[in-house]
């Protein structure tokens, strides 16, 4: 366990925060102050932390005062010293006698040294400040940097505003982080500075710094009582709805939900090299298809569930032509997303005042490889699920092998299924969706929903002869039984259930072909 000796001059809020968090299991062994009435004394006592007061006499030399400080600290065992508002520059002799000593300074050093860092930042007109945790040296605010945390400076801020924001938004993050690194024995302090094991570059570095600029304030969030804004990554060159040009400027701006759905739609149609179209509602596909022409792909996608597609988002992976535009405006849609539009298509789409037309530019290979989800208190970060099976990846496990057409449909279905909220089951025929069951808490219910959609909502389509794709294994044979009753003749799924043999046997009993991908494709956002 890492034990800390704290040197505090006033409230010691950082030290008490560290004591409360115990980062890496660290423990504050003692708090020492040079002020007899320093509020940190009572705060430490409330936490059962021993305290020492070593006030400096009016005529006492620095050396004598530091000698008395060392004598007091000699009664305690500690591995690290953390300064917090201790307004004295420690001598080289004292620092040599102590283990590594850290300090936190309320600016991004080397900028704005001294005790008026906030005032200096405001006077300089910087738009970003923050804090620095560094190794203390005999030079003021000049030791090797362990970690930093940035904080924006907002219009109208004063020194008190910055002080509050830097303390809570930066120091309360950076100081415990540094202590945790020391507790985990990951820090090396050398002549060349500080190195932290695991803080190297890569997809998942030890620290992430995200800086986006507010692009626009939205009318509201998911619901009218929620305020919202759009933030943009100015460095991103990927085709995106964030940076897309809205070609019909007279139409109202996109809403929070429009952006969310349009982004999901764009992600889906990027899966395909052939002309592809998708209609998205609440981030789920209402239908998706590929075809020889864009207009045919749109018709096939829409006919999967035209009722649910009402008010949805259309995404295309080719330049939108007049024929496709004519089909789109036959029913109400909120947004069209495409990598370009012909003049004829724009003439058609412009006739719909409330239809937003987004040009995302060329759909080149995506540079962003990570996806993230904010959580209360943090965020999850993962690689994007860019994997899709090839014919060679499919392991046939049933007595009957899929036909060539069924193999083709399996590959199409999987690419679409990746974008359906789990638990997800999708029926497809050829390279078009037939019925989609999404967001169910039981897999067999997802099968039933897909069958119901195919039977009641699909136009000119049927589950008879379709391929079923499942985003995870079937835990029991009931899902296959339900699919067989609906007329499904082939199944693609990850496999890997303890009941795989029973599931395969059920497929064999119904003369169904089944292939395993060996990978699942959950989507929970």
Short mmCIF file of C-alpha atoms in Angstrom, two decimals:
data_model
loop_
_atom_site.label_atom_id
_atom_site.label_comp_id
_atom_site.label_asym_id
_atom_site.label_seq_id
_atom_site.Cartn_x
_atom_site.Cartn_y
_atom_site.Cartn_z
CA UNK A 1 0.00 0.00 0.00
CA UNK A 2 1.26 3.47 -0.89
CA UNK A 3 1.30 5.78 2.12
CA UNK A 4 1.22 9.55 1.68
CA UNK A 5 2.48 12.40 3.82
CA UNK A 6 0.52 15.54 3.01
CA UNK A 7 1.85 19.08 3.30
CA UNK A 8 -1.08 21.51 3.38
CA UNK A 9 -1.33 25.20 4.02
CA UNK A 10 -5.08 25.85 4.17
CA UNK A 11 -8.07 23.62 3.46
CA UNK A 12 -6.19 20.75 1.88
CA UNK A 13 -9.14 19.92 -0.35
CA UNK A 14 -7.03 17.95 -2.79
CA UNK A 15 -5.50 15.91 0.01
CA UNK A 16 -8.91 15.18 1.53
CA UNK A 17 -10.21 14.24 -1.92
CA UNK A 18 -7.31 11.81 -2.31
CA UNK A 19 -7.97 10.42 1.16
CA UNK A 20 -11.61 9.84 0.27
CA UNK A 21 -10.87 8.23 -3.11
CA UNK A 22 -7.85 6.16 -1.99
CA UNK A 23 -6.63 5.94 -5.61
CA UNK A 24 -4.82 2.67 -6.21
CA UNK A 25 -5.37 1.84 -2.53
CA UNK A 26 -3.23 4.77 -1.42
CA UNK A 27 -3.64 6.00 2.16
CA UNK A 28 -2.89 9.41 3.69
CA UNK A 29 -0.68 8.57 6.66
CA UNK A 30 -0.29 12.09 8.04
CA UNK A 31 -1.14 15.68 7.19
CA UNK A 32 1.34 18.34 8.22
CA UNK A 33 0.62 22.09 8.09
CA UNK A 34 2.43 25.25 9.04
CA UNK A 35 -0.80 26.96 10.10
CA UNK A 36 -2.16 26.35 13.58
CA UNK A 37 -5.71 27.22 12.50
CA UNK A 38 -5.63 25.62 9.03
CA UNK A 39 -9.07 24.10 8.24
CA UNK A 40 -7.35 20.94 6.97
CA UNK A 41 -6.66 19.96 10.59
CA UNK A 42 -10.31 19.39 11.41
CA UNK A 43 -11.01 17.82 8.01
CA UNK A 44 -8.20 15.32 8.55
CA UNK A 45 -9.28 14.63 12.13
CA UNK A 46 -12.81 13.86 10.89
CA UNK A 47 -11.27 11.18 8.69
CA UNK A 48 -9.05 9.78 11.43
CA UNK A 49 -5.87 11.04 9.75
CA UNK A 50 -3.06 12.07 12.15
CA UNK A 51 -1.99 15.70 11.90
CA UNK A 52 1.09 17.71 12.77
CA UNK A 53 1.48 21.48 13.04
CA UNK A 54 4.97 22.83 12.38
CA UNK A 55 4.61 26.60 12.31
CA UNK A 56 7.62 28.67 11.36
CA UNK A 57 8.82 31.12 13.96
CA UNK A 58 9.23 34.77 13.05
CA UNK A 59 13.02 34.61 13.26
CA UNK A 60 13.41 30.95 12.36
CA UNK A 61 15.56 30.08 9.39
CA UNK A 62 14.34 27.91 6.56
CA UNK A 63 16.84 25.22 7.46
CA UNK A 64 15.72 25.10 11.12
CA UNK A 65 12.06 25.01 10.18
CA UNK A 66 12.61 22.21 7.69
CA UNK A 67 14.66 20.28 10.24
CA UNK A 68 11.75 20.40 12.70
CA UNK A 69 9.38 19.32 9.92
CA UNK A 70 11.54 16.28 9.18
CA UNK A 71 11.67 15.42 12.88
CA UNK A 72 7.86 15.38 13.06
CA UNK A 73 7.52 13.34 9.90
CA UNK A 74 10.11 10.86 11.15
CA UNK A 75 7.42 9.26 13.33
CA UNK A 76 5.43 8.17 10.25
CA UNK A 77 5.98 5.74 7.42
CA UNK A 78 5.27 7.14 3.97
CA UNK A 79 6.33 6.57 0.36
CA UNK A 80 5.16 9.77 -1.33
CA UNK A 81 4.70 13.39 -0.30
CA UNK A 82 1.79 15.40 -1.71
CA UNK A 83 1.76 19.16 -1.36
CA UNK A 84 -1.55 21.02 -1.40
CA UNK A 85 -1.50 24.78 -0.97
CA UNK A 86 1.70 24.55 1.07
CA UNK A 87 2.98 28.01 0.22
CA UNK A 88 6.67 27.39 0.74
CA UNK A 89 9.42 26.55 -1.71
CA UNK A 90 11.15 23.45 -0.36
CA UNK A 91 14.92 23.43 -0.27
CA UNK A 92 17.02 20.90 -2.15
CA UNK A 93 18.19 19.44 1.16
CA UNK A 94 14.63 18.81 2.32
CA UNK A 95 13.60 17.33 -1.01
CA UNK A 96 16.62 15.00 -0.92
CA UNK A 97 15.57 13.83 2.53
CA UNK A 98 12.00 13.10 1.45
CA UNK A 99 10.70 10.53 -1.02
CA UNK A 100 9.31 11.85 -4.31
CA UNK A 101 7.33 15.01 -3.57
CA UNK A 102 4.42 16.08 -5.77
CA UNK A 103 2.71 19.43 -6.08
CA UNK A 104 -0.34 20.56 -8.01
CA UNK A 105 -0.34 23.97 -9.69
CA UNK A 106 -3.48 25.64 -11.11
CA UNK A 107 -2.24 26.22 -14.65
CA UNK A 108 -0.81 24.29 -17.54
CA UNK A 109 2.85 24.73 -16.73
CA UNK A 110 5.15 26.19 -17.82
CA UNK A 111 2.54 28.92 -18.35
CA UNK A 112 1.46 31.12 -15.45
CA UNK A 113 3.71 30.22 -12.55
CA UNK A 114 3.19 31.76 -9.15
CA UNK A 115 0.25 32.25 -6.82
CA UNK A 116 -1.88 34.33 -9.22
CA UNK A 117 -2.16 31.79 -12.06
CA UNK A 118 -5.87 32.41 -12.65
CA UNK A 119 -5.42 36.16 -12.93
CA UNK A 120 -2.51 35.64 -15.34
CA UNK A 121 -4.57 33.30 -17.52
CA UNK A 122 -7.41 35.81 -17.74
CA UNK A 123 -5.06 38.69 -18.48
CA UNK A 124 -3.40 36.69 -21.27
CA UNK A 125 -6.79 35.95 -22.86
CA UNK A 126 -6.15 32.21 -23.18
CA UNK A 127 -9.18 30.03 -23.92
CA UNK A 128 -7.77 26.99 -22.12
CA UNK A 129 -6.14 26.67 -18.72
CA UNK A 130 -6.02 23.77 -16.27
CA UNK A 131 -3.68 22.23 -13.75
CA UNK A 132 -0.34 20.45 -13.59
CA UNK A 133 0.82 17.75 -11.19
CA UNK A 134 4.59 17.89 -11.12
CA UNK A 135 7.53 16.71 -9.09
CA UNK A 136 8.51 19.45 -6.67
CA UNK A 137 11.99 20.96 -6.99
CA UNK A 138 13.74 23.90 -5.34
CA UNK A 139 12.63 25.98 -8.33
CA UNK A 140 9.13 27.40 -8.10
CA UNK A 141 6.56 25.53 -10.22
CA UNK A 142 9.25 24.07 -12.43
CA UNK A 143 9.63 20.36 -11.68
CA UNK A 144 9.12 17.47 -14.13
CA UNK A 145 5.49 17.11 -15.15
CA UNK A 146 3.60 13.94 -14.18
CA UNK A 147 0.19 14.80 -15.66
CA UNK A 148 -1.97 17.74 -16.70
CA UNK A 149 -5.67 18.38 -17.10
CA UNK A 150 -7.16 21.08 -19.32
CA UNK A 151 -10.10 23.34 -18.46
CA UNK A 152 -11.81 25.76 -20.86
CA UNK A 153 -11.92 29.47 -20.10
CA UNK A 154 -15.42 30.76 -20.82
CA UNK A 155 -16.49 34.24 -21.81
CA UNK A 156 -17.18 36.26 -18.66
CA UNK A 157 -15.11 34.09 -16.32
CA UNK A 158 -13.39 35.77 -13.41
CA UNK A 159 -10.62 34.42 -11.18
CA UNK A 160 -13.10 32.83 -8.76
CA UNK A 161 -14.86 31.04 -11.63
CA UNK A 162 -11.56 29.63 -12.85
CA UNK A 163 -10.51 28.66 -9.35
CA UNK A 164 -13.66 26.60 -8.83
CA UNK A 165 -13.52 25.01 -12.26
CA UNK A 166 -9.82 24.18 -12.11
CA UNK A 167 -10.14 22.65 -8.64
CA UNK A 168 -13.17 20.46 -9.32
CA UNK A 169 -12.75 19.92 -13.04
CA UNK A 170 -9.00 19.44 -13.21
CA UNK A 171 -7.16 19.04 -9.89
CA UNK A 172 -9.71 16.55 -8.55
CA UNK A 173 -9.00 14.42 -11.64
CA UNK A 174 -5.27 14.90 -12.15
CA UNK A 175 -3.96 14.59 -8.60
CA UNK A 176 -5.67 11.27 -7.78
CA UNK A 177 -4.61 9.99 -11.21
CA UNK A 178 -0.96 10.75 -10.43
CA UNK A 179 -1.22 9.15 -7.00
CA UNK A 180 -2.81 6.04 -8.51
CA UNK A 181 0.07 5.73 -10.97
CA UNK A 182 2.55 5.88 -8.10
CA UNK A 183 0.49 3.36 -6.10
CA UNK A 184 0.59 1.02 -9.09
CA UNK A 185 4.37 1.48 -9.34
CA UNK A 186 4.09 2.77 -12.90
CA UNK A 187 6.02 6.02 -12.53
CA UNK A 188 9.73 6.53 -13.10
CA UNK A 189 11.22 9.88 -12.15
CA UNK A 190 14.58 10.32 -13.84
CA UNK A 191 16.97 12.93 -15.09
CA UNK A 192 15.02 13.16 -18.35
CA UNK A 193 11.70 13.72 -16.63
CA UNK A 194 8.79 11.48 -15.75
CA UNK A 195 7.67 8.37 -17.62
CA UNK A 196 4.49 6.44 -16.92
CA UNK A 197 4.22 2.78 -17.85
CA UNK A 198 1.18 2.20 -20.03
CA UNK A 199 0.85 5.84 -21.06
CA UNK A 200 2.18 5.15 -24.51
CA UNK A 201 0.37 6.00 -27.71
CA UNK A 202 -2.17 3.57 -29.16
CA UNK A 203 -5.87 2.99 -29.43
CA UNK A 204 -6.38 2.84 -25.67
CA UNK A 205 -3.81 5.10 -23.96
CA UNK A 206 -3.80 5.51 -20.20
CA UNK A 207 -5.30 8.98 -20.64
CA UNK A 208 -7.70 10.38 -23.22
CA UNK A 209 -8.04 14.07 -23.99
CA UNK A 210 -11.09 15.01 -26.03
CA UNK A 211 -11.60 18.55 -27.28
CA UNK A 212 -14.57 19.37 -29.48
CA UNK A 213 -16.02 22.70 -30.50
CA UNK A 214 -19.70 23.55 -30.21
CA UNK A 215 -21.01 23.59 -33.75
CA UNK A 216 -24.55 24.64 -33.03
CA UNK A 217 -27.18 24.84 -30.35
CA UNK A 218 -30.09 22.51 -31.11
CA UNK A 219 -33.74 23.28 -30.60
CA UNK A 220 -33.90 20.61 -27.91
CA UNK A 221 -32.59 17.16 -27.12
CA UNK A 222 -34.32 13.80 -27.36
CA UNK A 223 -37.37 15.44 -25.81
CA UNK A 224 -38.54 19.08 -25.84
CA UNK A 225 -37.74 19.62 -22.15
CA UNK A 226 -34.05 18.77 -22.70
CA UNK A 227 -31.55 21.39 -23.92
CA UNK A 228 -28.94 20.15 -26.39
CA UNK A 229 -26.01 21.15 -28.58
CA UNK A 230 -23.89 19.60 -31.31
CA UNK A 231 -20.12 19.46 -30.84
CA UNK A 232 -17.82 18.88 -33.79
CA UNK A 233 -14.37 17.38 -34.13
CA UNK A 234 -12.74 19.86 -36.49
CA UNK A 235 -9.91 17.44 -37.27
CA UNK A 236 -12.19 14.68 -38.60
CA UNK A 237 -12.14 14.15 -42.36
CA UNK A 238 -14.57 11.22 -42.35
CA UNK A 239 -17.85 11.55 -44.20
CA UNK A 240 -20.28 12.48 -41.45
CA UNK A 241 -23.62 14.09 -40.77
CA UNK A 242 -21.86 16.49 -38.36
CA UNK A 243 -19.91 18.14 -41.17
CA UNK A 244 -22.45 17.51 -43.96
CA UNK A 245 -23.74 20.37 -46.08
CA UNK A 246 -27.49 20.86 -45.78
CA UNK A 247 -28.37 21.60 -49.39
CA UNK A 248 -31.91 22.91 -48.90
CA UNK A 249 -31.09 25.86 -46.68
CA UNK A 250 -34.70 26.91 -46.29
CA UNK A 251 -35.58 23.74 -44.38
CA UNK A 252 -35.43 23.71 -40.60
CA UNK A 253 -32.22 22.62 -38.94
CA UNK A 254 -31.65 19.05 -37.87
CA UNK A 255 -32.76 18.03 -34.40
CA UNK A 256 -30.88 15.93 -31.86
CA UNK A 257 -32.82 12.83 -32.94
CA UNK A 258 -32.26 13.64 -36.62
CA UNK A 259 -28.50 13.70 -36.10
CA UNK A 260 -28.58 10.47 -34.12
CA UNK A 261 -30.69 8.62 -36.68
CA UNK A 262 -28.83 10.04 -39.68
CA UNK A 263 -25.51 8.93 -38.21
CA UNK A 264 -26.87 5.40 -37.72
CA UNK A 265 -28.20 5.37 -41.28
CA UNK A 266 -24.87 6.50 -42.70
CA UNK A 267 -23.05 3.79 -40.74
CA UNK A 268 -25.31 1.13 -42.21
CA UNK A 269 -25.09 1.98 -45.90
CA UNK A 270 -21.29 2.24 -45.67
CA UNK A 271 -21.31 -1.55 -45.28
CA UNK A 272 -22.03 -2.14 -48.96
CA UNK A 273 -20.14 -1.72 -52.23
CA UNK A 274 -23.25 -2.31 -54.37
CA UNK A 275 -25.91 0.40 -54.67
CA UNK A 276 -27.56 0.37 -51.24
CA UNK A 277 -30.37 2.16 -49.46
CA UNK A 278 -31.64 2.06 -45.91
CA UNK A 279 -34.49 3.62 -43.99
CA UNK A 280 -33.79 4.23 -40.30
CA UNK A 281 -36.21 4.92 -37.47
CA UNK A 282 -34.98 5.50 -33.90
CA UNK A 283 -31.48 4.31 -34.98
CA UNK A 284 -32.86 0.92 -36.09
CA UNK A 285 -33.25 -0.11 -39.72
CA UNK A 286 -36.85 -0.26 -40.87
CA UNK A 287 -35.45 -1.73 -44.07
CA UNK A 288 -32.26 -2.13 -46.06
CA UNK A 289 -31.42 -3.47 -49.52
CA UNK A 290 -28.84 -3.56 -52.27
CA UNK A 291 -29.76 -3.78 -55.94
CA UNK A 292 -28.52 -3.03 -59.44
CA UNK A 293 -29.88 0.51 -59.22
CA UNK A 294 -30.23 2.93 -56.32
CA UNK A 295 -33.94 3.44 -56.99
CA UNK A 296 -34.57 -0.31 -56.83
CA UNK A 297 -32.55 -0.61 -53.62
CA UNK A 298 -34.65 2.15 -52.05
CA UNK A 299 -37.94 0.54 -53.13
CA UNK A 300 -36.83 -2.82 -51.70
CA UNK A 301 -35.72 -1.23 -48.42
CA UNK A 302 -38.91 0.79 -48.03
CA UNK A 303 -41.21 -2.15 -48.76
CA UNK A 304 -39.81 -4.04 -45.78
CA UNK A 305 -41.84 -1.86 -43.42
CA UNK A 306 -43.23 1.22 -45.13
CA UNK A 307 -45.53 1.97 -42.20
CA UNK A 308 -42.64 2.18 -39.71
CA UNK A 309 -40.52 4.10 -42.23
CA UNK A 310 -42.94 7.03 -42.09
CA UNK A 311 -40.96 10.02 -40.79
CA UNK A 312 -37.70 8.09 -41.01
CA UNK A 313 -34.22 8.80 -42.31
CA UNK A 314 -33.13 7.66 -45.79
CA UNK A 315 -29.47 6.86 -46.43
CA UNK A 316 -27.93 6.10 -49.81
CA UNK A 317 -24.39 5.05 -50.71
CA UNK A 318 -24.48 6.48 -54.24
CA UNK A 319 -25.21 9.89 -55.69
CA UNK A 320 -28.96 10.32 -55.43
CA UNK A 321 -30.57 10.50 -58.89
CA UNK A 322 -33.96 11.85 -59.92
CA UNK A 323 -35.60 8.41 -60.02
CA UNK A 324 -34.59 7.67 -56.44
CA UNK A 325 -35.63 11.16 -55.34
CA UNK A 326 -39.05 10.67 -56.93
CA UNK A 327 -39.54 7.49 -54.88
CA UNK A 328 -38.35 9.12 -51.65
CA UNK A 329 -40.80 12.04 -51.78
CA UNK A 330 -43.80 9.75 -52.28
CA UNK A 331 -43.99 9.40 -48.47
CA UNK A 332 -42.97 11.58 -45.56
CA UNK A 333 -39.29 11.43 -44.60
CA UNK A 334 -37.31 13.65 -42.26
CA UNK A 335 -33.81 13.52 -43.75
CA UNK A 336 -31.97 12.17 -46.79
CA UNK A 337 -28.27 11.36 -46.45
CA UNK A 338 -26.15 10.69 -49.54
CA UNK A 339 -22.64 11.28 -50.92
CA UNK A 340 -24.04 13.61 -53.58
CA UNK A 341 -27.13 14.56 -55.61
CA UNK A 342 -27.82 15.18 -59.27
CA UNK A 343 -29.43 18.48 -60.19
CA UNK A 344 -32.59 16.61 -61.11
CA UNK A 345 -32.70 14.92 -57.70
CA UNK A 346 -32.27 18.25 -55.90
CA UNK A 347 -35.12 19.76 -57.91
CA UNK A 348 -37.38 16.94 -56.73
CA UNK A 349 -36.27 16.90 -53.10
CA UNK A 350 -36.46 20.70 -52.78
CA UNK A 351 -40.20 20.50 -53.33
CA UNK A 352 -40.56 19.06 -49.81
CA UNK A 353 -40.05 22.00 -47.46
CA UNK A 354 -39.48 19.92 -44.32
CA UNK A 355 -37.18 17.33 -45.90
CA UNK A 356 -33.55 17.97 -44.89
CA UNK A 357 -31.07 17.03 -47.63
CA UNK A 358 -27.54 16.23 -46.42
CA UNK A 359 -24.50 15.82 -48.65
CA UNK A 360 -21.87 13.94 -46.63
CA UNK A 361 -19.29 13.84 -49.42
CA UNK A 362 -17.38 10.85 -50.71
CA UNK A 363 -17.68 7.67 -48.67
CA UNK A 364 -13.97 6.89 -48.49
CA UNK A 365 -12.45 4.47 -45.99
CA UNK A 366 -13.28 5.57 -42.47
CA UNK A 367 -10.36 6.89 -40.44
CA UNK A 368 -12.10 6.76 -37.06
CA UNK A 369 -11.66 3.25 -35.65
CA UNK A 370 -13.22 3.75 -32.23
CA UNK A 371 -16.76 4.09 -30.98
CA UNK A 372 -17.63 5.46 -27.58
CA UNK A 373 -20.54 5.82 -25.23
CA UNK A 374 -20.72 8.31 -22.37
CA UNK A 375 -21.55 6.97 -18.93
CA UNK A 376 -22.23 8.83 -15.73
CA UNK A 377 -18.73 9.44 -14.44
CA UNK A 378 -16.87 8.28 -17.55
CA UNK A 379 -17.20 6.68 -20.96
CA UNK A 380 -16.82 3.34 -22.69
CA UNK A 381 -14.50 3.17 -25.70
CA UNK A 382 -14.24 0.25 -28.09
CA UNK A 383 -13.12 -0.62 -31.58
CA UNK A 384 -15.83 -0.23 -34.21
CA UNK A 385 -17.36 -3.50 -35.32
CA UNK A 386 -16.08 -3.43 -38.89
CA UNK A 387 -15.98 -7.21 -39.23
CA UNK A 388 -18.33 -9.02 -41.55
CA UNK A 389 -18.03 -12.67 -42.59
CA UNK A 390 -16.90 -13.84 -46.00
CA UNK A 391 -18.12 -17.04 -47.60
CA UNK A 392 -15.04 -18.79 -46.20
CA UNK A 393 -15.89 -17.68 -42.65
CA UNK A 394 -19.24 -19.49 -42.66
CA UNK A 395 -19.15 -22.94 -41.07
CA UNK A 396 -22.05 -25.11 -42.25
CA UNK A 397 -23.26 -27.24 -39.33
CA UNK A 398 -26.44 -28.83 -40.69
CA UNK A 399 -27.07 -31.80 -42.98
CA UNK A 400 -28.34 -29.49 -45.71
CA UNK A 401 -25.88 -26.96 -47.13
CA UNK A 402 -27.10 -23.49 -48.05
CA UNK A 403 -27.69 -22.79 -51.71
CA UNK A 404 -25.53 -20.21 -53.45
CA UNK A 405 -28.39 -17.71 -53.15
CA UNK A 406 -28.74 -18.43 -49.41
CA UNK A 407 -25.01 -17.92 -48.90
CA UNK A 408 -25.27 -14.52 -50.61
CA UNK A 409 -28.24 -13.59 -48.44
CA UNK A 410 -26.45 -14.64 -45.27
CA UNK A 411 -23.59 -12.26 -46.01
CA UNK A 412 -25.97 -9.40 -46.78
CA UNK A 413 -28.09 -10.12 -43.70
CA UNK A 414 -25.09 -10.08 -41.37
CA UNK A 415 -23.88 -6.68 -42.59
CA UNK A 416 -27.35 -5.26 -41.95
CA UNK A 417 -27.89 -7.11 -38.68
CA UNK A 418 -24.80 -5.42 -37.17
CA UNK A 419 -26.83 -2.19 -37.12
CA UNK A 420 -29.94 -3.58 -35.44
CA UNK A 421 -30.32 -3.09 -31.72
CA UNK A 422 -29.86 -6.30 -29.71
CA UNK A 423 -31.44 -8.72 -29.18
CA UNK A 424 -31.68 -8.71 -32.96
CA UNK A 425 -33.05 -11.14 -35.52
CA UNK A 426 -33.39 -10.32 -39.21
CA UNK A 427 -35.17 -12.11 -42.06
CA UNK A 428 -33.81 -11.46 -45.55
CA UNK A 429 -34.39 -12.66 -49.08
CA UNK A 430 -31.90 -12.03 -51.82
CA UNK A 431 -30.20 -8.80 -50.77
CA UNK A 432 -33.15 -7.14 -49.11
CA UNK A 433 -34.67 -7.27 -45.66
CA UNK A 434 -38.03 -8.98 -45.14
CA UNK A 435 -38.67 -8.59 -41.41
CA UNK A 436 -36.62 -7.20 -38.52
CA UNK A 437 -37.00 -7.96 -34.83
CA UNK A 438 -34.98 -5.54 -32.72
CA UNK A 439 -34.39 -4.52 -29.14
CA UNK A 440 -36.00 -7.54 -27.50
CA UNK A 441 -34.96 -8.93 -24.13
CA UNK A 442 -35.49 -12.49 -25.35
CA UNK A 443 -34.16 -13.93 -28.59
CA UNK A 444 -37.24 -15.96 -29.35
CA UNK A 445 -39.32 -12.79 -29.04
CA UNK A 446 -37.01 -11.15 -31.59
CA UNK A 447 -37.78 -14.06 -33.95
CA UNK A 448 -41.51 -13.64 -33.36
CA UNK A 449 -41.27 -9.89 -34.01
CA UNK A 450 -39.35 -10.42 -37.25
CA UNK A 451 -41.95 -12.97 -38.36
CA UNK A 452 -44.81 -10.61 -37.49
CA UNK A 453 -43.16 -7.74 -39.38
CA UNK A 454 -42.66 -9.97 -42.44
CA UNK A 455 -46.25 -11.20 -42.31
CA UNK A 456 -48.08 -7.96 -41.53
CA UNK A 457 -45.88 -5.03 -42.62
CA UNK A 458 -43.76 -6.17 -45.58
CA UNK A 459 -45.17 -5.33 -49.00
CA UNK A 460 -44.78 -8.05 -51.62
CA UNK A 461 -42.46 -10.03 -49.39
CA UNK A 462 -42.74 -13.12 -47.24
CA UNK A 463 -40.75 -15.02 -44.66
CA UNK A 464 -41.32 -18.14 -46.77
CA UNK A 465 -37.93 -19.21 -48.09
CA UNK A 466 -36.10 -16.44 -46.21
CA UNK A 467 -32.78 -16.53 -44.40
CA UNK A 468 -32.74 -15.69 -40.70
CA UNK A 469 -29.73 -13.97 -39.11
CA UNK A 470 -29.25 -13.71 -35.35
CA UNK A 471 -26.74 -11.40 -33.66
CA UNK A 472 -25.90 -13.99 -30.98
CA UNK A 473 -26.33 -17.72 -30.53
CA UNK A 474 -29.70 -19.35 -29.93
CA UNK A 475 -29.72 -20.57 -26.33
CA UNK A 476 -32.55 -23.00 -27.07
CA UNK A 477 -34.15 -24.55 -30.16
CA UNK A 478 -37.33 -22.48 -29.75
CA UNK A 479 -36.03 -19.63 -31.93
CA UNK A 480 -35.35 -22.00 -34.80
CA UNK A 481 -38.75 -23.65 -34.30
CA UNK A 482 -40.47 -20.26 -34.52
CA UNK A 483 -38.51 -19.38 -37.67
CA UNK A 484 -39.38 -22.70 -39.33
CA UNK A 485 -43.05 -22.11 -38.59
CA UNK A 486 -42.77 -18.72 -40.32
CA UNK A 487 -41.25 -20.37 -43.42
CA UNK A 488 -37.56 -19.59 -42.92
CA UNK A 489 -35.32 -22.10 -44.70
CA UNK A 490 -31.78 -21.06 -43.70
CA UNK A 491 -30.10 -19.58 -40.64
CA UNK A 492 -26.85 -17.74 -39.99
CA UNK A 493 -25.79 -17.23 -36.38
CA UNK A 494 -22.60 -17.09 -34.30
CA UNK A 495 -22.94 -20.48 -32.61
CA UNK A 496 -21.27 -21.19 -29.29
CA UNK A 497 -24.26 -22.12 -27.14
CA UNK A 498 -24.08 -25.09 -24.79
CA UNK A 499 -27.24 -26.18 -26.60
CA UNK A 500 -25.82 -25.90 -30.13
CA UNK A 501 -26.43 -29.60 -30.78
CA UNK A 502 -30.13 -29.26 -29.93
CA UNK A 503 -30.43 -26.13 -32.07
CA UNK A 504 -28.72 -27.84 -35.02
CA UNK A 505 -30.96 -30.88 -34.58
CA UNK A 506 -34.04 -28.65 -34.73
CA UNK A 507 -32.78 -27.13 -37.97
CA UNK A 508 -32.14 -30.61 -39.40
CA UNK A 509 -35.64 -31.72 -38.40
CA UNK A 510 -37.07 -28.90 -40.54
CA UNK A 511 -34.66 -29.36 -43.45
CA UNK A 512 -33.09 -25.96 -42.75
CA UNK A 513 -29.51 -25.02 -43.60
CA UNK A 514 -27.50 -23.37 -40.83
CA UNK A 515 -24.09 -21.71 -40.80
CA UNK A 516 -22.04 -20.39 -37.89
CA UNK A 517 -20.01 -17.19 -38.14
CA UNK A 518 -18.02 -17.79 -34.94
CA UNK A 519 -18.56 -14.15 -33.96
CA UNK A 520 -21.53 -12.25 -32.60
CA UNK A 521 -22.55 -8.68 -33.44
CA UNK A 522 -24.31 -7.19 -30.42
CA UNK A 523 -25.36 -3.56 -30.67
CA UNK A 524 -26.63 -2.00 -27.47
CA UNK A 525 -26.57 1.72 -28.36
#
